[in-house]
Short mmCIF file of C-alpha atoms in Angstrom, two decimals:
data_model
loop_
_atom_site.label_atom_id
_atom_site.label_comp_id
_atom_site.label_asym_id
_atom_site.label_seq_id
_atom_site.Cartn_x
_atom_site.Cartn_y
_atom_site.Cartn_z
CA MET A 956 -23.20 -54.16 -34.33
CA GLN A 957 -21.56 -51.01 -35.65
CA TRP A 958 -23.95 -48.48 -34.20
CA ALA A 959 -24.47 -47.31 -30.64
CA SER A 960 -27.97 -45.96 -31.26
CA TRP A 961 -30.50 -45.25 -34.00
CA SER A 962 -29.57 -41.58 -34.12
CA ASP A 963 -25.98 -42.68 -34.52
CA PHE A 964 -27.09 -44.87 -37.42
CA TRP A 965 -29.02 -42.08 -39.13
CA ALA A 966 -26.08 -39.67 -38.71
CA MET A 967 -23.78 -42.07 -40.67
CA GLY A 968 -20.70 -40.60 -39.05
CA GLY A 969 -21.50 -37.18 -40.48
CA TYR A 970 -22.09 -38.42 -44.01
CA ALA A 971 -25.87 -38.70 -43.69
CA PHE A 972 -26.60 -36.44 -46.67
CA PHE A 973 -24.39 -38.42 -49.06
CA VAL A 974 -25.28 -41.90 -47.89
CA TRP A 975 -29.03 -41.36 -47.53
CA GLY A 976 -29.08 -39.19 -50.63
CA SER A 977 -27.70 -42.14 -52.61
CA TYR A 978 -29.86 -44.83 -51.05
CA GLY A 979 -32.96 -42.63 -51.08
CA VAL A 980 -32.77 -41.78 -54.77
CA THR A 981 -31.93 -45.38 -55.72
CA ALA A 982 -34.86 -46.74 -53.71
CA ALA A 983 -37.20 -44.08 -55.13
CA LEU A 984 -36.21 -44.89 -58.70
CA MET A 985 -36.56 -48.64 -58.22
CA ILE A 986 -39.98 -48.28 -56.58
CA ALA A 987 -41.07 -45.84 -59.30
CA GLU A 988 -40.02 -48.32 -61.97
CA VAL A 989 -42.05 -51.10 -60.35
CA ILE A 990 -45.10 -48.81 -60.13
CA LEU A 991 -44.72 -47.84 -63.79
CA VAL A 992 -44.46 -51.47 -64.87
CA VAL A 993 -47.55 -52.46 -62.87
CA ARG A 994 -49.50 -49.49 -64.22
CA ARG A 995 -48.51 -50.32 -67.76
CA ARG A 996 -49.78 -53.86 -67.32
CA ARG A 997 -53.13 -52.59 -66.00
CA ALA A 998 -53.41 -50.08 -68.86
CA THR A 999 -52.65 -52.76 -71.44
CA LEU A 1000 -55.23 -55.17 -70.01
CA GLU A 1001 -57.86 -52.45 -69.84
CA GLN A 1002 -57.20 -51.27 -73.37
CA LEU A 1003 -57.34 -54.79 -74.79
CA ALA A 1004 -60.53 -55.55 -72.88
CA ARG A 1005 -62.12 -52.38 -74.26
CA ALA A 1006 -61.08 -53.32 -77.79
CA ALA A 1007 -62.56 -56.80 -77.31
CA ARG A 1008 -65.86 -55.36 -76.05
CA MET A 1009 -66.07 -53.00 -79.02
CA GLU A 1010 -65.44 -55.82 -81.42
CA LYS A 1011 -68.10 -57.93 -79.73
CA GLY A 1012 -70.58 -55.06 -79.94
CA GLN A 1013 -69.94 -54.65 -83.63
CA ARG A 1014 -70.38 -58.34 -84.27
CA ASN A 1015 -73.73 -58.32 -82.43
CA GLU A 1016 -74.91 -55.33 -84.46
CA SER A 1017 -74.04 -56.90 -87.77
CA SER A 1018 -75.74 -60.19 -86.90
CA GLN A 1019 -79.03 -58.49 -86.07
CA MET B 1046 -30.36 -55.42 -120.46
CA GLY B 1047 -26.94 -56.81 -119.70
CA GLU B 1048 -25.38 -57.33 -116.31
CA VAL B 1049 -23.79 -54.22 -114.87
CA SER B 1050 -20.47 -54.92 -113.23
CA LEU B 1051 -19.93 -53.95 -109.63
CA ILE B 1052 -17.31 -51.37 -110.55
CA THR B 1053 -19.65 -49.66 -112.99
CA ALA B 1054 -22.46 -49.73 -110.45
CA LEU B 1055 -20.25 -48.16 -107.79
CA ARG B 1056 -18.97 -45.52 -110.19
CA THR B 1057 -22.55 -44.69 -111.19
CA VAL B 1058 -23.65 -44.35 -107.57
CA VAL B 1059 -20.76 -41.99 -106.76
CA ALA B 1060 -21.15 -39.96 -109.97
CA ARG B 1061 -24.90 -39.60 -109.46
CA GLU B 1062 -24.41 -38.40 -105.92
CA ILE B 1063 -21.89 -35.78 -106.98
CA THR B 1064 -24.01 -34.58 -109.90
CA LEU B 1065 -27.00 -34.18 -107.61
CA ALA B 1066 -24.92 -32.28 -105.06
CA MET B 1067 -23.54 -29.97 -107.77
CA ARG B 1068 -27.10 -29.11 -108.77
CA ARG B 1069 -27.91 -28.17 -105.19
CA ARG B 1070 -24.70 -26.59 -104.05
CA THR B 1071 -26.25 -24.85 -101.04
CA ASP B 1072 -26.17 -28.13 -99.10
CA VAL B 1073 -22.39 -28.35 -99.31
CA PHE B 1074 -21.93 -24.68 -98.50
CA THR B 1075 -24.30 -24.83 -95.52
CA THR B 1076 -22.10 -27.46 -93.90
CA LEU B 1077 -18.95 -25.46 -94.60
CA PHE B 1078 -20.32 -22.20 -93.27
CA PHE B 1079 -21.67 -23.89 -90.19
CA PHE B 1080 -18.13 -25.16 -89.56
CA ILE B 1081 -16.60 -21.69 -89.97
CA ILE B 1082 -19.24 -19.90 -87.92
CA ALA B 1083 -19.15 -22.43 -85.08
CA VAL B 1084 -15.37 -22.12 -84.75
CA THR B 1085 -15.54 -18.32 -84.99
CA LEU B 1086 -17.98 -18.20 -82.09
CA PHE B 1087 -15.47 -19.69 -79.67
CA PRO B 1088 -13.05 -16.73 -79.49
CA LEU B 1089 -16.09 -14.50 -79.03
CA GLY B 1090 -17.20 -16.59 -76.10
CA VAL B 1091 -13.85 -17.46 -74.53
CA GLY B 1092 -11.96 -14.23 -75.20
CA PRO B 1093 -9.23 -13.24 -77.65
CA ASP B 1094 -6.30 -14.53 -75.54
CA ILE B 1095 -4.31 -16.45 -78.18
CA GLU B 1096 -2.67 -18.71 -75.58
CA VAL B 1097 -6.03 -19.95 -74.34
CA LEU B 1098 -7.31 -20.30 -77.91
CA ARG B 1099 -4.26 -22.30 -78.94
CA THR B 1100 -4.79 -24.81 -76.14
CA ILE B 1101 -8.46 -25.34 -76.96
CA ALA B 1102 -8.05 -25.13 -80.76
CA PRO B 1103 -7.81 -28.89 -81.57
CA GLY B 1104 -10.86 -29.68 -79.48
CA VAL B 1105 -12.88 -26.75 -80.81
CA ILE B 1106 -12.14 -27.50 -84.46
CA TRP B 1107 -12.84 -31.18 -83.98
CA VAL B 1108 -16.14 -30.64 -82.17
CA ALA B 1109 -17.20 -28.16 -84.87
CA ALA B 1110 -16.27 -30.70 -87.57
CA LEU B 1111 -18.31 -33.36 -85.74
CA LEU B 1112 -21.39 -31.16 -85.61
CA ALA B 1113 -20.96 -29.90 -89.17
CA SER B 1114 -20.69 -33.38 -90.66
CA MET B 1115 -23.76 -34.39 -88.67
CA LEU B 1116 -25.82 -31.57 -90.21
CA ALA B 1117 -25.63 -33.09 -93.67
CA LEU B 1118 -26.42 -36.64 -92.52
CA SER B 1119 -30.20 -36.54 -92.55
CA ARG B 1120 -30.10 -35.83 -96.30
CA LEU B 1121 -27.84 -38.80 -97.01
CA PHE B 1122 -30.67 -41.23 -97.78
CA SER B 1123 -33.86 -39.20 -97.44
CA SER B 1124 -34.16 -37.85 -101.00
CA ASP B 1125 -33.36 -41.28 -102.43
CA PHE B 1126 -35.98 -42.74 -100.10
CA GLN B 1127 -38.60 -40.28 -101.30
CA ASP B 1128 -38.01 -40.63 -105.04
CA GLY B 1129 -37.72 -44.42 -104.96
CA THR B 1130 -34.02 -44.65 -105.85
CA LEU B 1131 -33.35 -46.44 -102.62
CA GLU B 1132 -35.69 -49.28 -103.50
CA GLN B 1133 -33.85 -49.66 -106.80
CA LEU B 1134 -30.58 -49.90 -104.90
CA LEU B 1135 -32.09 -52.58 -102.66
CA LEU B 1136 -33.19 -54.54 -105.72
CA ALA B 1137 -29.82 -54.24 -107.47
CA PRO B 1138 -27.90 -57.51 -107.93
CA HIS B 1139 -24.87 -56.06 -106.11
CA PRO B 1140 -24.38 -56.24 -102.35
CA LEU B 1141 -26.18 -53.32 -100.74
CA SER B 1142 -23.36 -52.75 -98.27
CA LEU B 1143 -20.94 -51.94 -101.09
CA LEU B 1144 -23.40 -49.57 -102.74
CA VAL B 1145 -23.85 -47.89 -99.37
CA LEU B 1146 -20.08 -47.60 -99.12
CA GLY B 1147 -20.11 -45.84 -102.51
CA LYS B 1148 -22.78 -43.43 -101.34
CA VAL B 1149 -20.90 -42.72 -98.13
CA PHE B 1150 -17.70 -42.13 -100.07
CA ALA B 1151 -19.45 -39.55 -102.25
CA HIS B 1152 -20.98 -37.96 -99.17
CA TRP B 1153 -17.54 -37.73 -97.59
CA LEU B 1154 -16.09 -36.13 -100.75
CA LEU B 1155 -18.80 -33.48 -100.56
CA THR B 1156 -18.88 -32.78 -96.82
CA GLY B 1157 -15.73 -34.24 -95.26
CA VAL B 1158 -13.05 -33.13 -97.71
CA PRO B 1159 -14.15 -29.46 -97.72
CA LEU B 1160 -13.80 -29.46 -93.92
CA VAL B 1161 -10.25 -30.82 -94.22
CA VAL B 1162 -9.36 -28.23 -96.87
CA LEU B 1163 -10.75 -25.38 -94.83
CA SER B 1164 -9.31 -26.42 -91.47
CA PRO B 1165 -5.87 -24.70 -91.89
CA LEU B 1166 -7.63 -21.34 -92.10
CA LEU B 1167 -9.46 -21.96 -88.85
CA GLY B 1168 -6.30 -23.38 -87.27
CA MET B 1169 -4.45 -20.14 -88.04
CA GLN B 1170 -7.35 -18.13 -86.63
CA LEU B 1171 -6.87 -19.96 -83.35
CA GLY B 1172 -3.10 -19.55 -83.34
CA LEU B 1173 -1.92 -23.05 -84.24
CA ASP B 1174 1.55 -23.30 -85.80
CA ALA B 1175 2.28 -24.93 -89.16
CA GLN B 1176 3.15 -28.33 -87.73
CA ALA B 1177 0.00 -28.50 -85.62
CA ILE B 1178 -2.09 -27.47 -88.60
CA GLY B 1179 -0.54 -30.21 -90.72
CA LEU B 1180 -1.33 -32.76 -88.04
CA LEU B 1181 -4.84 -31.38 -87.64
CA MET B 1182 -5.45 -31.84 -91.37
CA GLY B 1183 -4.09 -35.36 -91.16
CA THR B 1184 -6.39 -36.33 -88.29
CA LEU B 1185 -9.37 -34.75 -90.04
CA LEU B 1186 -8.51 -36.65 -93.22
CA LEU B 1187 -8.48 -39.91 -91.26
CA GLY B 1188 -11.40 -39.00 -89.01
CA THR B 1189 -14.06 -37.44 -91.25
CA PRO B 1190 -14.66 -40.69 -93.22
CA ILE B 1191 -15.40 -42.37 -89.87
CA LEU B 1192 -17.93 -39.64 -89.12
CA SER B 1193 -19.64 -40.22 -92.49
CA LEU B 1194 -19.63 -44.01 -92.02
CA ILE B 1195 -21.05 -44.05 -88.49
CA GLY B 1196 -23.40 -41.26 -89.50
CA ALA B 1197 -24.70 -43.39 -92.38
CA VAL B 1198 -25.84 -46.03 -89.87
CA GLY B 1199 -27.69 -43.35 -87.89
CA ALA B 1200 -29.20 -41.87 -91.06
CA ALA B 1201 -30.38 -45.29 -92.23
CA LEU B 1202 -31.94 -46.07 -88.84
CA THR B 1203 -33.86 -42.78 -88.63
CA LEU B 1204 -35.01 -42.81 -92.25
CA GLY B 1205 -38.59 -41.59 -92.44
CA VAL B 1206 -38.90 -41.38 -88.65
CA ARG B 1207 -40.58 -38.31 -87.22
CA GLY B 1208 -38.10 -35.97 -85.56
CA GLY B 1209 -35.33 -37.84 -87.37
CA GLY B 1210 -33.01 -34.83 -87.51
CA VAL B 1211 -32.71 -34.45 -83.75
CA LEU B 1212 -32.86 -38.18 -83.12
CA ILE B 1213 -29.88 -38.84 -85.38
CA SER B 1214 -27.66 -36.60 -83.24
CA LEU B 1215 -28.74 -38.49 -80.14
CA LEU B 1216 -27.81 -41.82 -81.74
CA VAL B 1217 -24.60 -40.80 -83.47
CA LEU B 1218 -22.84 -38.34 -81.17
CA PRO B 1219 -22.02 -40.84 -78.39
CA LEU B 1220 -20.52 -43.14 -81.03
CA TYR B 1221 -18.34 -40.27 -82.29
CA VAL B 1222 -16.53 -40.06 -78.93
CA PRO B 1223 -13.47 -42.19 -79.89
CA VAL B 1224 -12.94 -40.18 -83.11
CA LEU B 1225 -13.01 -36.93 -81.18
CA ILE B 1226 -10.62 -38.24 -78.54
CA PHE B 1227 -8.12 -39.73 -81.01
CA GLY B 1228 -8.28 -36.78 -83.42
CA ALA B 1229 -8.04 -33.95 -80.93
CA GLY B 1230 -5.72 -36.07 -78.77
CA ALA B 1231 -3.07 -36.33 -81.51
CA VAL B 1232 -2.92 -32.56 -82.03
CA ASP B 1233 -2.98 -31.98 -78.30
CA ALA B 1234 -0.15 -34.46 -77.71
CA GLN B 1235 1.95 -32.75 -80.34
CA ALA B 1236 1.39 -29.39 -78.64
CA LYS B 1237 2.54 -30.89 -75.35
CA ALA B 1238 5.58 -32.41 -77.12
CA VAL B 1239 4.40 -35.93 -76.30
CA GLU B 1240 4.51 -38.84 -78.75
CA PHE B 1241 1.44 -38.44 -80.97
CA GLY B 1242 1.89 -41.29 -83.47
CA ALA B 1243 -0.12 -43.72 -81.35
CA TRP B 1244 -3.22 -41.53 -81.66
CA LEU B 1245 -2.91 -41.53 -85.44
CA TYR B 1246 -2.56 -45.32 -85.50
CA LEU B 1247 -5.63 -45.66 -83.29
CA LEU B 1248 -7.57 -43.33 -85.55
CA GLY B 1249 -6.44 -45.34 -88.58
CA ALA B 1250 -7.39 -48.63 -86.93
CA PHE B 1251 -10.80 -47.24 -86.05
CA LEU B 1252 -11.22 -46.10 -89.66
CA VAL B 1253 -10.43 -49.56 -90.98
CA MET B 1254 -12.85 -51.10 -88.51
CA THR B 1255 -15.71 -48.76 -89.46
CA ILE B 1256 -15.06 -49.29 -93.18
CA VAL B 1257 -15.48 -53.02 -92.58
CA PHE B 1258 -18.48 -52.97 -90.24
CA ALA B 1259 -20.47 -49.77 -90.78
CA PRO B 1260 -21.64 -50.49 -94.37
CA PHE B 1261 -23.16 -53.79 -93.22
CA ALA B 1262 -24.95 -52.13 -90.32
CA ALA B 1263 -26.16 -49.31 -92.57
CA ALA B 1264 -27.36 -51.80 -95.19
CA ALA B 1265 -29.23 -53.82 -92.55
CA ALA B 1266 -30.79 -50.62 -91.21
CA LEU B 1267 -31.84 -49.52 -94.72
CA ARG B 1268 -33.56 -52.85 -95.35
CA ILE B 1269 -35.48 -52.47 -92.09
CA SER B 1270 -36.46 -48.88 -92.87
CA VAL B 1271 -37.58 -49.42 -96.46
CA GLU B 1272 -39.41 -52.69 -95.96
CA MET C 166 -32.29 -78.72 -75.62
CA THR C 167 -32.91 -76.79 -78.83
CA ASN C 168 -36.53 -77.88 -78.76
CA LEU C 169 -36.95 -76.69 -75.20
CA TRP C 170 -35.43 -73.38 -76.18
CA LEU C 171 -37.79 -73.01 -79.13
CA TYR C 172 -40.72 -74.01 -76.94
CA PHE C 173 -40.10 -71.22 -74.46
CA SER C 174 -39.12 -68.65 -77.05
CA SER C 175 -42.66 -68.57 -78.39
CA PRO C 176 -44.65 -65.77 -76.74
CA LYS C 177 -47.58 -68.07 -76.07
CA THR C 178 -45.62 -70.41 -73.81
CA PHE C 179 -43.37 -67.72 -72.44
CA TYR C 180 -46.22 -65.56 -71.16
CA PRO C 181 -47.48 -67.96 -68.46
CA LEU C 182 -43.92 -69.04 -67.60
CA ALA C 183 -42.90 -65.42 -67.01
CA GLY C 184 -46.03 -64.96 -64.91
CA LYS C 185 -44.90 -67.78 -62.63
CA LEU C 186 -41.29 -66.58 -62.46
CA ILE C 187 -42.00 -62.94 -61.56
CA PRO C 188 -43.07 -63.62 -57.92
CA VAL C 189 -40.05 -65.91 -57.44
CA PHE C 190 -37.54 -63.32 -58.62
CA SER C 191 -39.32 -60.49 -56.78
CA LEU C 192 -39.11 -62.44 -53.54
CA LEU C 193 -35.44 -63.29 -54.15
CA ALA C 194 -34.72 -59.62 -54.85
CA ILE C 195 -36.38 -58.49 -51.60
CA ILE C 196 -34.58 -61.13 -49.53
CA LEU C 197 -31.19 -60.39 -51.08
CA ILE C 198 -31.64 -56.63 -50.69
CA ALA C 199 -32.44 -57.19 -47.00
CA ILE C 200 -29.37 -59.40 -46.51
CA GLY C 201 -27.13 -57.02 -48.47
CA LEU C 202 -28.29 -53.99 -46.50
CA TYR C 203 -27.86 -55.83 -43.22
CA MET C 204 -24.35 -56.94 -44.15
CA GLY C 205 -23.44 -53.52 -45.52
CA PHE C 206 -24.77 -51.44 -42.65
CA ALA C 207 -24.72 -53.66 -39.58
CA VAL C 208 -21.91 -56.17 -40.10
CA ALA C 209 -19.32 -54.29 -42.20
CA PRO C 210 -17.16 -51.98 -40.08
CA THR C 211 -16.65 -48.28 -40.67
CA ASP C 212 -13.80 -47.65 -43.09
CA TYR C 213 -10.80 -46.20 -41.25
CA LYS C 214 -10.04 -43.77 -44.05
CA GLN C 215 -13.34 -42.81 -45.65
CA GLY C 216 -15.58 -43.13 -42.61
CA ASP C 217 -19.14 -44.19 -43.28
CA SER C 218 -19.42 -42.46 -46.66
CA TYR C 219 -17.95 -45.56 -48.28
CA ARG C 220 -21.23 -47.41 -47.62
CA ILE C 221 -22.51 -45.87 -50.86
CA ILE C 222 -20.38 -48.29 -52.88
CA TYR C 223 -22.73 -51.19 -52.15
CA ILE C 224 -25.26 -49.68 -54.51
CA HIS C 225 -22.83 -47.65 -56.60
CA VAL C 226 -20.70 -50.56 -57.77
CA ALA C 227 -23.67 -52.91 -58.09
CA ALA C 228 -25.56 -50.36 -60.21
CA ALA C 229 -22.52 -49.69 -62.40
CA TRP C 230 -22.05 -53.42 -62.99
CA MET C 231 -25.72 -53.83 -63.79
CA SER C 232 -25.76 -50.96 -66.25
CA MET C 233 -22.94 -52.59 -68.21
CA PHE C 234 -24.24 -56.18 -67.97
CA ILE C 235 -27.70 -55.11 -69.06
CA TYR C 236 -26.31 -53.36 -72.14
CA VAL C 237 -24.40 -56.48 -73.16
CA VAL C 238 -27.39 -58.75 -72.49
CA MET C 239 -29.62 -56.35 -74.42
CA ALA C 240 -27.27 -56.40 -77.40
CA GLY C 241 -27.13 -60.19 -77.11
CA TRP C 242 -30.91 -60.46 -77.35
CA ALA C 243 -30.86 -57.95 -80.20
CA ALA C 244 -28.34 -60.08 -82.08
CA VAL C 245 -30.39 -63.22 -81.47
CA GLY C 246 -33.43 -61.38 -82.81
CA MET C 247 -31.53 -60.28 -85.90
CA ILE C 248 -30.13 -63.74 -86.66
CA TRP C 249 -33.10 -66.01 -85.89
CA ASN C 250 -35.82 -63.41 -86.27
CA THR C 251 -37.54 -64.44 -83.02
CA LYS C 252 -40.20 -62.08 -81.70
CA LEU C 253 -39.43 -62.65 -78.06
CA SER C 254 -35.81 -61.53 -78.29
CA ASP C 255 -36.83 -58.15 -79.69
CA MET C 256 -39.20 -57.66 -76.79
CA MET C 257 -36.50 -58.70 -74.32
CA ALA C 258 -34.02 -56.19 -75.72
CA GLY C 259 -36.57 -53.39 -75.58
CA SER C 260 -37.69 -54.26 -72.07
CA LEU C 261 -34.15 -54.32 -70.69
CA ALA C 262 -33.27 -50.80 -71.86
CA PRO C 263 -35.25 -48.68 -69.33
CA THR C 264 -33.87 -50.66 -66.37
CA GLY C 265 -30.33 -50.40 -67.75
CA ALA C 266 -30.70 -46.65 -68.19
CA MET C 267 -32.05 -46.39 -64.64
CA PHE C 268 -29.02 -48.23 -63.25
CA ALA C 269 -26.64 -46.09 -65.33
CA PHE C 270 -28.24 -43.01 -63.81
CA VAL C 271 -28.06 -44.51 -60.31
CA ALA C 272 -24.37 -45.27 -60.82
CA LEU C 273 -23.70 -41.67 -61.83
CA TRP C 274 -25.83 -40.18 -59.06
CA THR C 275 -24.31 -42.31 -56.29
CA GLY C 276 -20.86 -41.80 -57.81
CA ALA C 277 -21.29 -38.04 -57.53
CA LEU C 278 -22.50 -38.27 -53.93
CA TRP C 279 -19.58 -40.56 -53.09
CA GLY C 280 -17.11 -38.32 -54.88
CA LYS C 281 -17.96 -35.21 -52.87
CA PRO C 282 -16.74 -36.49 -49.46
CA THR C 283 -14.00 -38.66 -51.03
CA TRP C 284 -12.39 -36.37 -53.61
CA GLY C 285 -13.98 -33.08 -52.57
CA THR C 286 -16.00 -32.63 -55.77
CA TYR C 287 -19.22 -34.04 -57.18
CA TRP C 288 -17.89 -34.62 -60.65
CA VAL C 289 -14.45 -35.75 -61.80
CA TRP C 290 -13.64 -36.29 -65.48
CA ASP C 291 -12.43 -39.72 -64.61
CA ALA C 292 -12.43 -42.48 -67.24
CA ARG C 293 -15.03 -44.63 -65.51
CA LEU C 294 -17.46 -41.82 -64.71
CA THR C 295 -17.14 -40.39 -68.23
CA SER C 296 -17.75 -43.71 -69.93
CA GLU C 297 -20.68 -44.40 -67.62
CA LEU C 298 -22.16 -41.08 -68.76
CA ILE C 299 -21.67 -42.05 -72.41
CA LEU C 300 -23.29 -45.41 -71.66
CA LEU C 301 -26.31 -43.51 -70.33
CA PHE C 302 -26.38 -41.53 -73.61
CA LEU C 303 -26.35 -44.80 -75.56
CA TYR C 304 -29.32 -46.07 -73.55
CA VAL C 305 -31.19 -42.81 -74.13
CA GLY C 306 -30.55 -43.06 -77.88
CA PHE C 307 -31.80 -46.66 -77.93
CA ILE C 308 -34.99 -45.77 -76.04
CA ALA C 309 -35.55 -42.64 -78.15
CA LEU C 310 -35.21 -44.55 -81.43
CA ARG C 311 -37.55 -47.23 -80.20
CA SER C 312 -40.25 -44.81 -79.16
CA ALA C 313 -39.90 -42.65 -82.30
CA ILE C 314 -40.88 -45.49 -84.64
CA ASP C 315 -44.57 -46.33 -84.55
CA ASP C 316 -44.51 -49.80 -86.06
CA PRO C 317 -43.40 -52.07 -83.19
CA ARG C 318 -41.70 -54.59 -85.48
CA ARG C 319 -39.64 -51.98 -87.26
CA ALA C 320 -38.88 -50.27 -83.95
CA ALA C 321 -37.58 -53.52 -82.51
CA ARG C 322 -35.41 -54.36 -85.49
CA ALA C 323 -33.99 -50.86 -85.94
CA SER C 324 -33.12 -50.57 -82.26
CA ALA C 325 -31.54 -54.03 -82.43
CA VAL C 326 -29.10 -52.78 -85.08
CA LEU C 327 -28.32 -49.79 -82.88
CA ALA C 328 -27.71 -52.00 -79.83
CA VAL C 329 -25.28 -54.23 -81.74
CA VAL C 330 -23.42 -51.22 -83.18
CA GLY C 331 -23.33 -49.75 -79.68
CA VAL C 332 -21.95 -52.85 -78.00
CA ILE C 333 -19.08 -53.05 -80.53
CA ASN C 334 -18.31 -49.45 -79.70
CA VAL C 335 -18.54 -49.68 -75.91
CA PRO C 336 -15.04 -51.13 -75.34
CA ILE C 337 -13.54 -48.66 -77.85
CA ILE C 338 -15.26 -45.79 -76.09
CA TYR C 339 -14.09 -47.04 -72.70
CA PHE C 340 -10.44 -47.38 -73.73
CA SER C 341 -10.41 -44.12 -75.67
CA VAL C 342 -11.75 -42.32 -72.61
CA ARG C 343 -9.08 -44.01 -70.48
CA TRP C 344 -6.29 -42.88 -72.79
CA TRP C 345 -7.82 -39.42 -73.00
CA ASN C 346 -7.70 -39.40 -69.22
CA THR C 347 -4.00 -40.30 -69.08
CA LEU C 348 -3.18 -37.60 -71.64
CA HIS C 349 -4.88 -34.96 -69.52
CA GLN C 350 -3.47 -36.08 -66.21
CA GLY C 351 -3.19 -33.44 -63.57
CA ALA C 352 -5.81 -32.17 -61.18
CA SER C 353 -8.04 -35.23 -61.30
CA VAL C 354 -7.96 -37.89 -58.64
CA SER C 355 -8.58 -41.43 -59.73
CA PRO C 356 -10.99 -43.70 -57.89
CA GLU C 357 -8.63 -46.54 -58.71
CA MET C 358 -6.77 -45.51 -55.60
CA ALA C 359 -9.67 -46.81 -53.51
CA PRO C 360 -8.31 -48.65 -50.50
CA LYS C 361 -8.38 -52.42 -50.29
CA MET C 362 -11.68 -53.67 -49.06
CA ALA C 363 -12.44 -56.05 -46.26
CA ALA C 364 -14.07 -59.38 -47.12
CA THR C 365 -17.41 -58.47 -45.53
CA MET C 366 -17.60 -55.34 -47.65
CA LEU C 367 -16.92 -57.32 -50.81
CA TRP C 368 -19.56 -59.86 -49.88
CA ALA C 369 -22.13 -57.18 -49.15
CA MET C 370 -21.39 -55.63 -52.55
CA PHE C 371 -21.74 -59.00 -54.26
CA VAL C 372 -25.06 -59.71 -52.55
CA MET C 373 -26.38 -56.30 -53.60
CA ALA C 374 -25.34 -56.98 -57.18
CA MET C 375 -27.21 -60.30 -57.09
CA ALA C 376 -30.23 -58.53 -55.61
CA PHE C 377 -30.19 -56.02 -58.47
CA TRP C 378 -30.01 -58.90 -60.93
CA MET C 379 -33.10 -60.52 -59.44
CA TYR C 380 -34.88 -57.17 -59.42
CA THR C 381 -33.96 -56.61 -63.08
CA ILE C 382 -35.21 -60.04 -64.12
CA ALA C 383 -38.53 -59.54 -62.33
CA VAL C 384 -39.12 -56.06 -63.77
CA VAL C 385 -38.05 -57.04 -67.28
CA LEU C 386 -40.26 -60.14 -67.30
CA ALA C 387 -43.22 -58.02 -66.22
CA ARG C 388 -42.51 -55.54 -68.98
CA VAL C 389 -42.15 -58.31 -71.56
CA ARG C 390 -45.55 -59.68 -70.51
CA SER C 391 -47.23 -56.35 -71.25
CA GLU C 392 -45.39 -56.15 -74.54
CA ILE C 393 -46.51 -59.67 -75.49
CA LEU C 394 -50.14 -58.80 -74.76
CA GLU C 395 -49.94 -55.67 -76.87
CA ARG C 396 -48.29 -57.29 -79.85
CA GLU C 397 -50.19 -60.56 -79.82
CA SER C 398 -53.55 -58.97 -79.04
CA SER C 399 -55.17 -60.43 -82.15
CA THR C 400 -54.30 -64.05 -81.34
CA GLU C 401 -56.71 -66.55 -79.85
CA TRP C 402 -54.71 -67.30 -76.71
CA VAL C 403 -54.50 -63.63 -75.69
CA ARG C 404 -58.28 -63.35 -76.10
CA GLU C 405 -58.69 -66.33 -73.81
CA ILE C 406 -56.48 -64.70 -71.19
CA LEU C 407 -58.48 -61.50 -71.44
CA ALA C 408 -61.73 -63.43 -71.03
CA ARG C 409 -60.33 -65.11 -67.92
CA GLN C 410 -59.20 -61.78 -66.46
CA ARG C 411 -62.81 -60.70 -65.99
#
């Protein structure tokens, strides 16, 4: 193990700002991308379902 | 109607382009004045110290030439697209890439060559000596056709796209980087008394490469845009 | 082999396949990230010269590699789409771009934060950093062109041309920037002087790069699935999927 304690680990030998600044932003961007992709999938499914319902409604109207 | 030979077709395309430009001369002059004004702004921003101006002169003139030649790009195909000429070109029995090359050549004659002709004036303004000015003209002569060729690909891709004018700069400017580096690099190397021939060769090689590849890419892009 | 390829290059068969692959690659990405971080932070020793600031390179180098690989892969898919006119390859190219741009940005951001303690400045006009920045511009242009064109088919094909033109230019841009850098030598410090790395450090870097690959595949497949649904919304099989969703 390279670190004597957790506070030692978080201090990163005095380079905490640079190291955690890099890892923090990278992690944030990757998580944000995953969230965006998941949200896009939900939005697509919802939109297509709505379009299908509308089409169904129209078909029912015209058959009556 | 008989078959029109390729040479005749090319000559017609170039002549038509030039006739149209002569009818609307403001387009050519806009590009030229943009070039002059942009370069003139630099001493006003940086200060009149001729030593400083001389060191930045190649870069400034080249960047201004880049931006000026980009200004005219969005018009390269758009009027032909609107009046249906472009569809005729697509239907012509000759390879579209060669016709595009003809159009680009005419475009370069109208926007690139004036920049080359005018550059000595701006070079003197920024304190370049005769030898540097000669080299600057040489690099511009080799470099501006590349700008028109790469620009034609961007113009063809953004044809009829909303916000095409701004978009084209986003697409084309990163691809202009090697031209800027080679062109300004040659003049800069000469000023530092370093061997500058290599930069000219690189610029020439890049020109040959774009002449070979860019018309195909532009033709492919035109087909996609018009379809 | 060709038949298998054709079979999976149709959106209908690819959609469920991608759905099965996404959890696999997500899991692999999480595991590899955990291993890479453990190796990079717990096993690898502190660098005698740079101290602990060097630990940024695990993500910096991996992100820089990814940003370049993704551009080449994207252009490859674009070329496939142009030659064989397959729908799926267009969607692949478009779905790769945002992740590639993200990694290009990460490479620049972490490079700046590494540069400050190492060279004393956040930004150096070094050949690699400069070409990475231009690569980011190329990604932005690709994404902008794609979103500016409303018709998805035209958007895909136009951006494919741009990607192919871009990938021919990337090596020229890189070398021109390198030569530009040697002409203007002077104040700048080159990162090529980075000290030799220990084997554990190299391994940690490699594992992180693999982790980013897995992450990219998972995210891109998910994005392609949404794209398939949008573009194939009028087909029977998509309707069936929608009916099953409820």
